[in-house]
DNA sequence: CAAATATACATAAGTTTCTTATACATAATA
DNA sequence: TATTATGTATAAGAAACTTATGTATATTTG
């Protein structure tokens, strides 16, 4: 996605969160949305995105709907019911993760001084 | 490290931050410290930790100092000068990462309402 | 006292997730 | 007319991990 390794493992959660928010999205749209939200800092590559979408679909978390817009193909993805439930878990894990990382980076000062 | 994939890619940064804070630490100590700080949520496995330490050492970011305590070997690691400089960069990247992930999870409400 | 747990390091095989490169196709812009 | 933008896809390889195993000593528990 970017130079920083930190984003490794977070792509699925990002995709699912965006789909929960926007109902349905297509791949290219996801890359642009992420670029916008992160002000250009996070660029999802196709080589990461499409396999991830296919896998989430294979796992039954996403449904696909193909449309043709301006003579170009679009594959819209949306969360299945299972996908919705799983998204709740993933976001909860993400919050824990962020909290833990902040504890590590910004530890509470020792009580002895 | 744990069930959640999110921690993937953050191990090096965690190690370097802890070393910056504590001067020198040995492997097992790092695992226990992380467990403590995250209240048991993040358990670094040896299979992840030791290769990571060896790689950071090979990259010239860490120095090693072997000690024998209670008849048991300990390999203390500490940041080199280069390692200190690199830690600053990594922590800055981590802050950007956390900020971006929070923007994705908790987007600013639209101005139109 | 024996067995299990804690301390301490290490590596090898396999999996997952990503990067990099390539491929195809149409629309819009320079 | 050539490049950029839009849109999807896959294959080869790298990187970071999990899981399993191995070695060794110290401490605690039954």
PDB file of C-alpha atoms (C1' of nucleotides) in Angstrom:
ATOM      1  CA  UNK A   1       0.000   0.000   0.000  1.00  0.00           C
ATOM      2  CA  UNK A   2       2.685   2.452   0.974  1.00  0.00           C
ATOM      3  CA  UNK A   3       6.263   2.475   2.095  1.00  0.00           C
ATOM      4  CA  UNK A   4       5.316   1.946   5.718  1.00  0.00           C
ATOM      5  CA  UNK A   5       4.901  -1.690   6.773  1.00  0.00           C
ATOM      6  CA  UNK A   6       2.451  -0.670   9.450  1.00  0.00           C
ATOM      7  CA  UNK A   7      -0.565  -0.920   7.174  1.00  0.00           C
ATOM      8  CA  UNK A   8       0.071  -4.627   6.688  1.00  0.00           C
ATOM      9  CA  UNK A   9      -2.941  -6.532   7.910  1.00  0.00           C
ATOM     10  CA  UNK A  10      -5.286  -3.563   7.988  1.00  0.00           C
ATOM     11  CA  UNK A  11      -6.563  -3.637   4.408  1.00  0.00           C
ATOM     12  CA  UNK A  12      -9.497  -5.978   5.045  1.00  0.00           C
ATOM     13  CA  UNK A  13     -10.691  -3.877   7.947  1.00  0.00           C
ATOM     14  CA  UNK A  14     -10.430  -0.712   5.867  1.00  0.00           C
ATOM     15  CA  UNK A  15     -12.445  -2.227   3.037  1.00  0.00           C
ATOM     16  CA  UNK A  16     -15.163  -3.514   5.324  1.00  0.00           C
ATOM     17  CA  UNK A  17     -15.465  -0.258   7.216  1.00  0.00           C
ATOM     18  CA  UNK A  18     -15.832   1.737   3.987  1.00  0.00           C
ATOM     19  CA  UNK A  19     -18.467  -0.666   2.691  1.00  0.00           C
ATOM     20  CA  UNK A  20     -20.404  -0.412   5.928  1.00  0.00           C
ATOM     21  CA  UNK A  21     -20.368   3.332   5.605  1.00  0.00           C
ATOM     22  CA  UNK A  22     -21.145   3.630   1.924  1.00  0.00           C
ATOM     23  CA  UNK A  23     -23.389   0.675   1.247  1.00  0.00           C
ATOM     24  CA  UNK A  24     -21.707  -0.393  -1.955  1.00  0.00           C
ATOM     25  CA  UNK A  25     -18.460   0.530  -3.645  1.00  0.00           C
ATOM     26  CA  UNK A  26     -16.277  -0.657  -6.503  1.00  0.00           C
ATOM     27  CA  UNK A  27     -12.564  -1.328  -6.304  1.00  0.00           C
ATOM     28  CA  UNK A  28     -11.239   1.785  -7.945  1.00  0.00           C
ATOM     29  CA  UNK A  29     -13.615   3.880  -5.876  1.00  0.00           C
ATOM     30  CA  UNK A  30     -12.172   2.378  -2.693  1.00  0.00           C
ATOM     31  CA  UNK A  31      -8.618   3.313  -3.667  1.00  0.00           C
ATOM     32  CA  UNK A  32      -9.669   6.891  -4.385  1.00  0.00           C
ATOM     33  CA  UNK A  33     -11.696   7.218  -1.203  1.00  0.00           C
ATOM     34  CA  UNK A  34      -8.796   5.998   0.916  1.00  0.00           C
ATOM     35  CA  UNK A  35      -6.409   8.349  -0.832  1.00  0.00           C
ATOM     36  CA  UNK A  36      -8.786  11.213  -0.136  1.00  0.00           C
ATOM     37  CA  UNK A  37      -9.393  10.392   3.513  1.00  0.00           C
ATOM     38  CA  UNK A  38      -5.707   9.956   4.270  1.00  0.00           C
ATOM     39  CA  UNK A  39      -4.778  13.025   2.218  1.00  0.00           C
ATOM     40  CA  UNK A  40      -2.713  11.027  -0.204  1.00  0.00           C
ATOM     41  CA  UNK A  41      -0.743   9.178   2.433  1.00  0.00           C
ATOM     42  CA  UNK A  42      -2.227   5.744   1.867  1.00  0.00           C
ATOM     43  CA  UNK A  43      -2.321   4.435  -1.672  1.00  0.00           C
ATOM     44  CA  UNK A  44      -3.821   0.994  -2.009  1.00  0.00           C
ATOM     45  CA  UNK A  45      -2.316  -0.872  -4.942  1.00  0.00           C
ATOM     46  CA  UNK A  46      -4.416  -3.002  -7.263  1.00  0.00           C
ATOM     47  CA  UNK A  47      -2.203  -5.977  -6.573  1.00  0.00           C
ATOM     48  CA  UNK A  48      -3.273  -5.799  -2.937  1.00  0.00           C
ATOM     49  CA  UNK A  49      -6.860  -4.654  -3.406  1.00  0.00           C
ATOM     50  CA  UNK A  50      -8.343  -7.071  -5.928  1.00  0.00           C
ATOM     51  CA  UNK A  51      -7.075 -10.277  -4.341  1.00  0.00           C
ATOM     52  CA  UNK A  52      -8.354  -8.966  -0.996  1.00  0.00           C
ATOM     53  CA  UNK A  53     -11.810  -8.279  -2.431  1.00  0.00           C
ATOM     54  CA  UNK A  54     -11.939 -11.701  -4.066  1.00  0.00           C
ATOM     55  CA  UNK A  55     -10.963 -13.374  -0.839  1.00  0.00           C
ATOM     56  CA  UNK A  56     -13.560 -11.518   1.214  1.00  0.00           C
ATOM     57  CA  UNK A  57     -16.135 -12.532  -1.359  1.00  0.00           C
ATOM     58  CA  UNK A  58     -14.989 -16.160  -1.226  1.00  0.00           C
ATOM     59  CA  UNK A  59     -15.321 -16.052   2.545  1.00  0.00           C
ATOM     60  CA  UNK A  60     -18.916 -14.951   2.191  1.00  0.00           C
ATOM     61  CA  UNK A  61     -18.366 -11.517   3.685  1.00  0.00           C
ATOM     62  CA  UNK A  62     -18.996  -9.593   0.468  1.00  0.00           C
ATOM     63  CA  UNK A  63     -21.492  -9.813  -2.373  1.00  0.00           C
ATOM     64  CA  UNK A  64     -20.787  -8.694  -5.918  1.00  0.00           C
ATOM     65  CA  UNK A  65     -22.952  -6.862  -8.410  1.00  0.00           C
ATOM     66  CA  UNK A  66     -21.636  -6.050 -11.869  1.00  0.00           C
ATOM     67  CA  UNK A  67     -22.645  -2.880 -13.650  1.00  0.00           C
ATOM     68  CA  UNK A  68     -21.630  -1.228 -16.882  1.00  0.00           C
ATOM     69  CA  UNK A  69     -21.105   2.524 -16.639  1.00  0.00           C
ATOM     70  CA  UNK A  70     -19.880   4.588 -19.610  1.00  0.00           C
ATOM     71  CA  UNK A  71     -19.137   1.351 -21.429  1.00  0.00           C
ATOM     72  CA  UNK A  72     -16.730   0.351 -18.646  1.00  0.00           C
ATOM     73  CA  UNK A  73     -17.211  -2.520 -16.236  1.00  0.00           C
ATOM     74  CA  UNK A  74     -17.673  -1.918 -12.561  1.00  0.00           C
ATOM     75  CA  UNK A  75     -17.885  -4.557  -9.858  1.00  0.00           C
ATOM     76  CA  UNK A  76     -19.781  -3.215  -6.900  1.00  0.00           C
ATOM     77  CA  UNK A  77     -19.157  -4.889  -3.577  1.00  0.00           C
ATOM     78  CA  UNK A  78     -21.349  -4.786  -0.512  1.00  0.00           C
ATOM     79  CA  UNK A  79     -21.354  -6.518   2.864  1.00  0.00           C
ATOM     80  CA  UNK A  80     -23.383  -9.672   3.333  1.00  0.00           C
ATOM     81  CA  UNK A  81     -25.213 -10.196   6.617  1.00  0.00           C
ATOM     82  CA  UNK A  82     -22.271 -12.222   7.868  1.00  0.00           C
ATOM     83  CA  UNK A  83     -20.014  -9.464   6.610  1.00  0.00           C
ATOM     84  CA  UNK A  84     -21.862  -6.895   8.688  1.00  0.00           C
ATOM     85  CA  UNK A  85     -21.470  -8.937  11.843  1.00  0.00           C
ATOM     86  CA  UNK A  86     -17.820  -9.577  11.118  1.00  0.00           C
ATOM     87  CA  UNK A  87     -17.245  -5.869  10.518  1.00  0.00           C
ATOM     88  CA  UNK A  88     -18.345  -5.132  14.058  1.00  0.00           C
ATOM     89  CA  UNK A  89     -15.705  -7.551  15.361  1.00  0.00           C
ATOM     90  CA  UNK A  90     -12.979  -6.190  13.108  1.00  0.00           C
ATOM     91  CA  UNK A  91     -13.637  -2.617  14.131  1.00  0.00           C
ATOM     92  CA  UNK A  92     -13.573  -3.618  17.758  1.00  0.00           C
ATOM     93  CA  UNK A  93     -10.211  -5.319  17.181  1.00  0.00           C
ATOM     94  CA  UNK A  94      -8.971  -2.207  15.408  1.00  0.00           C
ATOM     95  CA  UNK A  95      -9.911  -0.025  18.345  1.00  0.00           C
ATOM     96  CA  UNK A  96      -8.097  -2.365  20.724  1.00  0.00           C
ATOM     97  CA  UNK A  97      -5.118  -2.343  18.421  1.00  0.00           C
ATOM     98  CA  UNK A  98      -4.971   1.439  18.250  1.00  0.00           C
ATOM     99  CA  UNK A  99      -5.367   1.726  21.996  1.00  0.00           C
ATOM    100  CA  UNK A 100      -2.590  -0.787  22.592  1.00  0.00           C
ATOM    101  CA  UNK A 101      -0.244   0.902  20.161  1.00  0.00           C
ATOM    102  CA  UNK A 102      -0.866   4.221  21.835  1.00  0.00           C
ATOM    103  CA  UNK A 103      -0.110   2.669  25.219  1.00  0.00           C
ATOM    104  CA  UNK A 104       3.186   1.431  23.830  1.00  0.00           C
ATOM    105  CA  UNK A 105       4.156   4.706  22.213  1.00  0.00           C
ATOM    106  CA  UNK A 106       2.856   6.975  24.898  1.00  0.00           C
ATOM    107  CA  UNK A 107       3.144   5.020  28.142  1.00  0.00           C
ATOM    108  CA  UNK A 108       1.556   6.303  31.302  1.00  0.00           C
ATOM    109  CA  UNK A 109       4.236   7.990  33.402  1.00  0.00           C
ATOM    110  CA  UNK A 110       5.445   5.938  36.316  1.00  0.00           C
ATOM    111  CA  UNK A 111       3.857   6.800  39.637  1.00  0.00           C
ATOM    112  CA  UNK A 112       7.224   7.019  41.374  1.00  0.00           C
ATOM    113  CA  UNK A 113       9.005  10.307  40.914  1.00  0.00           C
TER     114      UNK A 113
ATOM    115  CA  UNK B   1       1.739 -12.231  17.902  1.00  0.00           C
ATOM    116  CA  UNK B   2      -1.976 -12.544  18.462  1.00  0.00           C
ATOM    117  CA  UNK B   3      -5.077 -13.546  16.613  1.00  0.00           C
ATOM    118  CA  UNK B   4      -5.514 -10.090  15.105  1.00  0.00           C
ATOM    119  CA  UNK B   5      -3.635  -9.500  11.853  1.00  0.00           C
ATOM    120  CA  UNK B   6      -3.419  -5.816  12.598  1.00  0.00           C
ATOM    121  CA  UNK B   7      -0.179  -6.091  14.549  1.00  0.00           C
ATOM    122  CA  UNK B   8       1.568  -7.405  11.467  1.00  0.00           C
ATOM    123  CA  UNK B   9       4.284  -4.949  10.547  1.00  0.00           C
ATOM    124  CA  UNK B  10       4.379  -3.140  13.877  1.00  0.00           C
ATOM    125  CA  UNK B  11       6.779  -5.405  15.760  1.00  0.00           C
ATOM    126  CA  UNK B  12       9.970  -3.590  14.763  1.00  0.00           C
ATOM    127  CA  UNK B  13       8.555  -0.255  15.830  1.00  0.00           C
ATOM    128  CA  UNK B  14       7.446  -1.702  19.159  1.00  0.00           C
ATOM    129  CA  UNK B  15      10.885  -3.156  19.843  1.00  0.00           C
ATOM    130  CA  UNK B  16      12.672   0.059  18.972  1.00  0.00           C
ATOM    131  CA  UNK B  17      10.362   2.214  21.046  1.00  0.00           C
ATOM    132  CA  UNK B  18      10.808  -0.002  24.109  1.00  0.00           C
ATOM    133  CA  UNK B  19      14.580   0.045  23.713  1.00  0.00           C
ATOM    134  CA  UNK B  20      14.572   3.800  23.430  1.00  0.00           C
ATOM    135  CA  UNK B  21      12.624   4.019  26.642  1.00  0.00           C
ATOM    136  CA  UNK B  22      14.483   1.437  28.654  1.00  0.00           C
ATOM    137  CA  UNK B  23      18.033   1.720  27.387  1.00  0.00           C
ATOM    138  CA  UNK B  24      18.659  -1.991  27.075  1.00  0.00           C
ATOM    139  CA  UNK B  25      16.423  -5.041  27.193  1.00  0.00           C
ATOM    140  CA  UNK B  26      16.641  -8.739  26.457  1.00  0.00           C
ATOM    141  CA  UNK B  27      14.189 -10.701  24.328  1.00  0.00           C
ATOM    142  CA  UNK B  28      12.161 -12.386  26.997  1.00  0.00           C
ATOM    143  CA  UNK B  29      11.928  -9.112  28.877  1.00  0.00           C
ATOM    144  CA  UNK B  30      10.435  -7.458  25.808  1.00  0.00           C
ATOM    145  CA  UNK B  31       7.694 -10.069  25.516  1.00  0.00           C
ATOM    146  CA  UNK B  32       6.784  -9.640  29.184  1.00  0.00           C
ATOM    147  CA  UNK B  33       6.829  -5.861  29.002  1.00  0.00           C
ATOM    148  CA  UNK B  34       4.527  -5.832  25.996  1.00  0.00           C
ATOM    149  CA  UNK B  35       2.167  -8.289  27.663  1.00  0.00           C
ATOM    150  CA  UNK B  36       2.072  -6.056  30.706  1.00  0.00           C
ATOM    151  CA  UNK B  37       1.515  -2.802  28.849  1.00  0.00           C
ATOM    152  CA  UNK B  38      -1.260  -4.244  26.685  1.00  0.00           C
ATOM    153  CA  UNK B  39      -2.796  -6.039  29.649  1.00  0.00           C
ATOM    154  CA  UNK B  40      -2.272  -9.449  28.119  1.00  0.00           C
ATOM    155  CA  UNK B  41      -3.737  -8.553  24.744  1.00  0.00           C
ATOM    156  CA  UNK B  42      -0.529  -8.669  22.743  1.00  0.00           C
ATOM    157  CA  UNK B  43       1.676 -11.712  23.105  1.00  0.00           C
ATOM    158  CA  UNK B  44       4.802 -11.606  20.998  1.00  0.00           C
ATOM    159  CA  UNK B  45       5.888 -15.105  20.014  1.00  0.00           C
ATOM    160  CA  UNK B  46       9.532 -16.148  20.021  1.00  0.00           C
ATOM    161  CA  UNK B  47       9.242 -17.160  16.387  1.00  0.00           C
ATOM    162  CA  UNK B  48       8.502 -13.543  15.551  1.00  0.00           C
ATOM    163  CA  UNK B  49      10.677 -11.834  18.115  1.00  0.00           C
ATOM    164  CA  UNK B  50      14.101 -13.436  17.738  1.00  0.00           C
ATOM    165  CA  UNK B  51      14.320 -13.218  13.951  1.00  0.00           C
ATOM    166  CA  UNK B  52      13.215  -9.590  14.231  1.00  0.00           C
ATOM    167  CA  UNK B  53      15.941  -8.799  16.761  1.00  0.00           C
ATOM    168  CA  UNK B  54      18.573 -10.522  14.637  1.00  0.00           C
ATOM    169  CA  UNK B  55      17.482  -8.587  11.592  1.00  0.00           C
ATOM    170  CA  UNK B  56      17.563  -5.238  13.375  1.00  0.00           C
ATOM    171  CA  UNK B  57      21.033  -6.108  14.602  1.00  0.00           C
ATOM    172  CA  UNK B  58      22.157  -7.083  11.086  1.00  0.00           C
ATOM    173  CA  UNK B  59      20.823  -3.757   9.830  1.00  0.00           C
ATOM    174  CA  UNK B  60      22.997  -1.943  12.325  1.00  0.00           C
ATOM    175  CA  UNK B  61      20.113  -0.573  14.343  1.00  0.00           C
ATOM    176  CA  UNK B  62      20.782  -2.645  17.469  1.00  0.00           C
ATOM    177  CA  UNK B  63      23.865  -3.670  19.410  1.00  0.00           C
ATOM    178  CA  UNK B  64      24.142  -6.852  21.455  1.00  0.00           C
ATOM    179  CA  UNK B  65      25.706  -7.493  24.830  1.00  0.00           C
ATOM    180  CA  UNK B  66      25.665 -10.967  26.327  1.00  0.00           C
ATOM    181  CA  UNK B  67      25.363 -11.471  30.059  1.00  0.00           C
ATOM    182  CA  UNK B  68      25.012 -14.482  32.295  1.00  0.00           C
ATOM    183  CA  UNK B  69      22.481 -14.100  35.074  1.00  0.00           C
ATOM    184  CA  UNK B  70      21.639 -16.952  37.443  1.00  0.00           C
ATOM    185  CA  UNK B  71      23.585 -19.274  35.193  1.00  0.00           C
ATOM    186  CA  UNK B  72      21.223 -18.416  32.317  1.00  0.00           C
ATOM    187  CA  UNK B  73      22.194 -16.510  29.191  1.00  0.00           C
ATOM    188  CA  UNK B  74      20.736 -13.143  28.397  1.00  0.00           C
ATOM    189  CA  UNK B  75      21.284 -11.141  25.236  1.00  0.00           C
ATOM    190  CA  UNK B  76      20.766  -7.496  25.949  1.00  0.00           C
ATOM    191  CA  UNK B  77      19.920  -5.302  22.990  1.00  0.00           C
ATOM    192  CA  UNK B  78      20.241  -1.558  22.753  1.00  0.00           C
ATOM    193  CA  UNK B  79      19.857   1.009  20.002  1.00  0.00           C
ATOM    194  CA  UNK B  80      22.884   2.118  18.044  1.00  0.00           C
ATOM    195  CA  UNK B  81      23.215   5.754  17.061  1.00  0.00           C
ATOM    196  CA  UNK B  82      21.697   4.934  13.697  1.00  0.00           C
ATOM    197  CA  UNK B  83      18.999   3.028  15.537  1.00  0.00           C
ATOM    198  CA  UNK B  84      18.116   6.083  17.587  1.00  0.00           C
ATOM    199  CA  UNK B  85      17.720   8.214  14.499  1.00  0.00           C
ATOM    200  CA  UNK B  86      15.672   5.548  12.776  1.00  0.00           C
ATOM    201  CA  UNK B  87      13.434   5.197  15.831  1.00  0.00           C
ATOM    202  CA  UNK B  88      12.421   8.819  15.474  1.00  0.00           C
ATOM    203  CA  UNK B  89      11.315   8.148  11.903  1.00  0.00           C
ATOM    204  CA  UNK B  90       9.464   4.969  12.805  1.00  0.00           C
ATOM    205  CA  UNK B  91       7.566   6.638  15.602  1.00  0.00           C
ATOM    206  CA  UNK B  92       6.607   9.459  13.309  1.00  0.00           C
ATOM    207  CA  UNK B  93       5.323   6.926  10.775  1.00  0.00           C
ATOM    208  CA  UNK B  94       3.412   5.175  13.517  1.00  0.00           C
ATOM    209  CA  UNK B  95       1.720   8.397  14.531  1.00  0.00           C
ATOM    210  CA  UNK B  96       0.734   9.062  10.928  1.00  0.00           C
ATOM    211  CA  UNK B  97      -0.546   5.522  10.642  1.00  0.00           C
ATOM    212  CA  UNK B  98      -2.656   5.780  13.778  1.00  0.00           C
ATOM    213  CA  UNK B  99      -4.042   9.127  12.677  1.00  0.00           C
ATOM    214  CA  UNK B 100      -4.941   7.757   9.249  1.00  0.00           C
ATOM    215  CA  UNK B 101      -6.603   4.674  10.677  1.00  0.00           C
ATOM    216  CA  UNK B 102      -8.639   6.831  12.999  1.00  0.00           C
ATOM    217  CA  UNK B 103      -9.714   8.996  10.081  1.00  0.00           C
ATOM    218  CA  UNK B 104     -10.900   5.866   8.311  1.00  0.00           C
ATOM    219  CA  UNK B 105     -12.733   4.417  11.271  1.00  0.00           C
ATOM    220  CA  UNK B 106     -14.109   7.628  12.644  1.00  0.00           C
ATOM    221  CA  UNK B 107     -14.564   9.909   9.655  1.00  0.00           C
ATOM    222  CA  UNK B 108     -15.324  13.553  10.171  1.00  0.00           C
ATOM    223  CA  UNK B 109     -19.050  14.099   9.756  1.00  0.00           C
ATOM    224  CA  UNK B 110     -20.020  15.657   6.467  1.00  0.00           C
ATOM    225  CA  UNK B 111     -20.508  19.418   6.567  1.00  0.00           C
ATOM    226  CA  UNK B 112     -23.841  19.182   4.778  1.00  0.00           C
ATOM    227  CA  UNK B 113     -26.751  18.372   7.040  1.00  0.00           C
TER     228      UNK B 113
ATOM    229  C1'  DC C   1      11.102 -35.587  45.080  1.00  0.00           C
ATOM    230  C1'  DA C   2       9.084 -35.513  40.591  1.00  0.00           C
ATOM    231  C1'  DA C   3       6.609 -32.943  37.379  1.00  0.00           C
ATOM    232  C1'  DA C   4       5.184 -28.829  35.662  1.00  0.00           C
ATOM    233  C1'  DT C   5       5.945 -24.100  34.893  1.00  0.00           C
ATOM    234  C1'  DA C   6       8.857 -20.070  34.193  1.00  0.00           C
ATOM    235  C1'  DT C   7      12.919 -18.212  32.240  1.00  0.00           C
ATOM    236  C1'  DA C   8      15.873 -17.746  28.063  1.00  0.00           C
ATOM    237  C1'  DC C   9      17.356 -18.292  23.324  1.00  0.00           C
ATOM    238  C1'  DA C  10      16.952 -20.327  18.539  1.00  0.00           C
ATOM    239  C1'  DT C  11      15.402 -22.043  13.964  1.00  0.00           C
ATOM    240  C1'  DA C  12      12.762 -24.361  10.240  1.00  0.00           C
ATOM    241  C1'  DA C  13       8.501 -25.049   7.513  1.00  0.00           C
ATOM    242  C1'  DG C  14       4.558 -23.127   6.035  1.00  0.00           C
ATOM    243  C1'  DT C  15       0.954 -19.275   5.544  1.00  0.00           C
ATOM    244  C1'  DT C  16      -0.686 -14.732   4.729  1.00  0.00           C
ATOM    245  C1'  DT C  17      -0.245 -10.284   3.016  1.00  0.00           C
ATOM    246  C1'  DC C  18       1.709  -7.383   0.555  1.00  0.00           C
ATOM    247  C1'  DT C  19       4.901  -5.198  -3.655  1.00  0.00           C
ATOM    248  C1'  DT C  20       6.171  -5.059  -8.246  1.00  0.00           C
ATOM    249  C1'  DA C  21       5.303  -5.986 -12.799  1.00  0.00           C
ATOM    250  C1'  DT C  22       2.453  -6.985 -16.393  1.00  0.00           C
ATOM    251  C1'  DA C  23      -1.892  -7.339 -19.024  1.00  0.00           C
ATOM    252  C1'  DC C  24      -6.195  -5.796 -21.150  1.00  0.00           C
ATOM    253  C1'  DA C  25      -9.716  -2.215 -22.266  1.00  0.00           C
ATOM    254  C1'  DT C  26     -12.201   2.386 -22.714  1.00  0.00           C
ATOM    255  C1'  DA C  27     -12.559   7.599 -21.868  1.00  0.00           C
ATOM    256  C1'  DA C  28     -10.652  11.953 -21.337  1.00  0.00           C
ATOM    257  C1'  DT C  29      -7.050  15.199 -21.675  1.00  0.00           C
ATOM    258  C1'  DA C  30      -2.729  17.418 -23.322  1.00  0.00           C
TER     259       DA C  30
ATOM    260  C1'  DT D   1      -1.707  11.389 -31.034  1.00  0.00           C
ATOM    261  C1'  DA D   2       0.217  10.219 -26.812  1.00  0.00           C
ATOM    262  C1'  DT D   3      -0.423  10.323 -22.095  1.00  0.00           C
ATOM    263  C1'  DT D   4      -3.290  10.112 -18.152  1.00  0.00           C
ATOM    264  C1'  DA D   5      -7.413   8.542 -15.829  1.00  0.00           C
ATOM    265  C1'  DT D   6     -10.696   4.949 -15.161  1.00  0.00           C
ATOM    266  C1'  DG D   7     -11.468   0.037 -14.325  1.00  0.00           C
ATOM    267  C1'  DT D   8     -10.319  -4.902 -13.415  1.00  0.00           C
ATOM    268  C1'  DA D   9      -7.057  -8.858 -13.095  1.00  0.00           C
ATOM    269  C1'  DT D  10      -3.153 -12.061 -12.140  1.00  0.00           C
ATOM    270  C1'  DA D  11       1.556 -13.935 -11.421  1.00  0.00           C
ATOM    271  C1'  DA D  12       6.170 -13.929  -9.170  1.00  0.00           C
ATOM    272  C1'  DG D  13       8.551 -12.785  -5.388  1.00  0.00           C
ATOM    273  C1'  DA D  14       9.454 -10.519  -0.745  1.00  0.00           C
ATOM    274  C1'  DA D  15       8.439  -9.785   4.036  1.00  0.00           C
ATOM    275  C1'  DA D  16       6.384 -10.757   8.376  1.00  0.00           C
ATOM    276  C1'  DC D  17       4.320 -13.616  10.681  1.00  0.00           C
ATOM    277  C1'  DT D  18       2.408 -18.595  12.998  1.00  0.00           C
ATOM    278  C1'  DT D  19       3.207 -23.041  14.515  1.00  0.00           C
ATOM    279  C1'  DA D  20       6.106 -26.470  15.933  1.00  0.00           C
ATOM    280  C1'  DT D  21      10.157 -28.006  17.715  1.00  0.00           C
ATOM    281  C1'  DG D  22      14.647 -27.981  20.174  1.00  0.00           C
ATOM    282  C1'  DT D  23      17.930 -26.937  23.984  1.00  0.00           C
ATOM    283  C1'  DA D  24      18.952 -25.556  28.753  1.00  0.00           C
ATOM    284  C1'  DT D  25      18.489 -23.915  33.653  1.00  0.00           C
ATOM    285  C1'  DA D  26      15.596 -22.271  37.767  1.00  0.00           C
ATOM    286  C1'  DT D  27      11.591 -22.335  40.380  1.00  0.00           C
ATOM    287  C1'  DT D  28       7.305 -23.757  41.975  1.00  0.00           C
ATOM    288  C1'  DT D  29       3.667 -27.158  42.810  1.00  0.00           C
ATOM    289  C1'  DG D  30       1.599 -31.589  43.854  1.00  0.00           C
TER     290       DG D  30
END
